[in-house]
Amino acid sequence: MHAPAEGYEGEVGAVVFRHGVAEIEAGREVAYFRRRGYRIEEIGAEQAPKEASERPAQSAPKAEWVAYVTATTDLSEAEAANMTKTELAELAE
């Protein structure tokens, strides 16, 4: 689930957000968050995100580098998105 405020770090009830993203299980919470503008995405087995420890190949798309850097550093997704792929790769060294 994605918070309405991009990059939000904190808690809403028992749900912890990191870089504006949190995981919740289906249930009453889903309806609560939807009513308040949170974007909910279902993640199936084939959609599961890559492990953060897997450094992308140099030829990987910039989006993979952004995801890797935001998962392994304190940069927000917005900050990483404003960097070049070369800058992201250097930061990941």
mmCIF file of C-alpha atoms in Angstrom:
data_model
loop_
_atom_site.group_PDB
_atom_site.id
_atom_site.type_symbol
_atom_site.label_atom_id
_atom_site.label_comp_id
_atom_site.label_asym_id
_atom_site.label_seq_id
_atom_site.Cartn_x
_atom_site.Cartn_y
_atom_site.Cartn_z
ATOM 1 C CA MET A 1 0.000 0.000 0.000
ATOM 2 C CA HIS A 2 1.213 3.515 -0.771
ATOM 3 C CA ALA A 3 0.648 6.492 1.519
ATOM 4 C CA PRO A 4 -0.924 9.646 0.051
ATOM 5 C CA ALA A 5 2.185 11.572 1.182
ATOM 6 C CA GLU A 6 5.049 10.274 -0.962
ATOM 7 C CA GLY A 7 7.970 9.031 1.105
ATOM 8 C CA TYR A 8 6.023 9.003 4.405
ATOM 9 C CA GLU A 9 7.985 7.443 7.266
ATOM 10 C CA GLY A 10 5.981 6.486 10.336
ATOM 11 C CA GLU A 11 3.048 4.561 11.690
ATOM 12 C CA VAL A 12 -0.688 4.707 11.113
ATOM 13 C CA GLY A 13 -2.193 2.553 13.835
ATOM 14 C CA ALA A 14 -0.199 -0.666 13.799
ATOM 15 C CA VAL A 15 0.890 -0.241 10.155
ATOM 16 C CA VAL A 16 4.498 0.888 9.652
ATOM 17 C CA PHE A 17 5.413 2.871 6.520
ATOM 18 C CA ARG A 18 8.909 3.046 5.030
ATOM 19 C CA HIS A 19 9.486 5.309 2.039
ATOM 20 C CA GLY A 20 5.709 5.745 1.750
ATOM 21 C CA VAL A 21 5.019 2.009 1.446
ATOM 22 C CA ALA A 22 3.602 -0.562 3.876
ATOM 23 C CA GLU A 23 2.306 -4.108 3.707
ATOM 24 C CA ILE A 24 -1.045 -5.121 5.161
ATOM 25 C CA GLU A 25 -3.165 -8.230 4.949
ATOM 26 C CA ALA A 26 -6.665 -8.223 3.513
ATOM 27 C CA GLY A 27 -9.294 -7.238 6.041
ATOM 28 C CA ARG A 28 -10.962 -4.238 7.615
ATOM 29 C CA GLU A 29 -7.793 -2.146 7.368
ATOM 30 C CA VAL A 30 -7.957 -2.180 3.561
ATOM 31 C CA ALA A 31 -11.310 -0.369 3.487
ATOM 32 C CA TYR A 32 -10.105 2.144 6.103
ATOM 33 C CA PHE A 33 -6.985 3.048 4.129
ATOM 34 C CA ARG A 34 -8.812 3.182 0.772
ATOM 35 C CA ARG A 35 -11.319 5.696 2.188
ATOM 36 C CA ARG A 36 -8.419 7.900 3.234
ATOM 37 C CA GLY A 37 -6.646 7.992 -0.132
ATOM 38 C CA TYR A 38 -4.048 5.240 0.245
ATOM 39 C CA ARG A 39 -3.298 3.276 -2.928
ATOM 40 C CA ILE A 40 -3.683 -0.460 -2.372
ATOM 41 C CA GLU A 41 -1.973 -2.991 -4.648
ATOM 42 C CA GLU A 42 -2.273 -6.745 -4.391
ATOM 43 C CA ILE A 43 1.016 -8.574 -4.632
ATOM 44 C CA GLY A 44 0.857 -12.104 -5.959
ATOM 45 C CA ALA A 45 3.709 -14.585 -5.964
ATOM 46 C CA GLU A 46 4.753 -13.577 -9.492
ATOM 47 C CA GLN A 47 4.620 -9.867 -8.565
ATOM 48 C CA ALA A 48 6.676 -10.120 -5.378
ATOM 49 C CA PRO A 49 9.433 -7.507 -5.281
ATOM 50 C CA LYS A 50 13.041 -8.571 -5.776
ATOM 51 C CA GLU A 51 15.164 -8.959 -2.689
ATOM 52 C CA ALA A 52 16.805 -5.674 -1.758
ATOM 53 C CA SER A 53 20.144 -7.455 -1.428
ATOM 54 C CA GLU A 54 20.203 -8.283 -5.140
ATOM 55 C CA ARG A 55 22.200 -5.495 -6.765
ATOM 56 C CA PRO A 56 20.785 -4.812 -10.237
ATOM 57 C CA ALA A 57 22.904 -5.450 -13.305
ATOM 58 C CA GLN A 58 24.515 -2.355 -14.783
ATOM 59 C CA SER A 59 22.171 -2.724 -17.775
ATOM 60 C CA ALA A 60 19.035 -2.923 -15.581
ATOM 61 C CA PRO A 61 16.350 -0.253 -16.056
ATOM 62 C CA LYS A 62 16.594 2.842 -13.897
ATOM 63 C CA ALA A 63 13.431 1.802 -12.014
ATOM 64 C CA GLU A 64 15.264 -1.265 -10.657
ATOM 65 C CA TRP A 65 18.131 0.939 -9.500
ATOM 66 C CA VAL A 66 15.706 3.337 -7.797
ATOM 67 C CA ALA A 67 14.039 0.428 -5.983
ATOM 68 C CA TYR A 68 17.399 -1.031 -4.931
ATOM 69 C CA VAL A 69 18.811 2.260 -3.657
ATOM 70 C CA THR A 70 15.651 3.177 -1.726
ATOM 71 C CA ALA A 71 15.642 -0.285 -0.124
ATOM 72 C CA THR A 72 19.307 -0.170 0.866
ATOM 73 C CA THR A 73 19.833 3.499 1.789
ATOM 74 C CA ASP A 74 17.985 6.308 3.538
ATOM 75 C CA LEU A 75 17.052 7.997 0.256
ATOM 76 C CA SER A 76 13.368 8.413 -0.511
ATOM 77 C CA GLU A 77 11.943 7.168 -3.789
ATOM 78 C CA ALA A 78 11.528 10.766 -4.969
ATOM 79 C CA GLU A 79 15.175 11.597 -4.194
ATOM 80 C CA ALA A 80 16.431 8.483 -5.965
ATOM 81 C CA ALA A 81 14.178 9.124 -8.969
ATOM 82 C CA ASN A 82 15.837 12.528 -9.418
ATOM 83 C CA MET A 83 19.271 10.901 -9.760
ATOM 84 C CA THR A 84 20.783 9.433 -12.906
ATOM 85 C CA LYS A 85 21.279 5.692 -13.223
ATOM 86 C CA THR A 86 25.046 6.257 -13.021
ATOM 87 C CA GLU A 87 24.659 8.216 -9.768
ATOM 88 C CA LEU A 88 22.459 5.458 -8.337
ATOM 89 C CA ALA A 89 25.020 2.783 -9.255
ATOM 90 C CA GLU A 90 27.830 4.822 -7.668
ATOM 91 C CA LEU A 91 25.779 5.289 -4.518
ATOM 92 C CA ALA A 92 25.178 1.538 -4.331
ATOM 93 C CA GLU A 93 28.932 0.707 -4.356
#
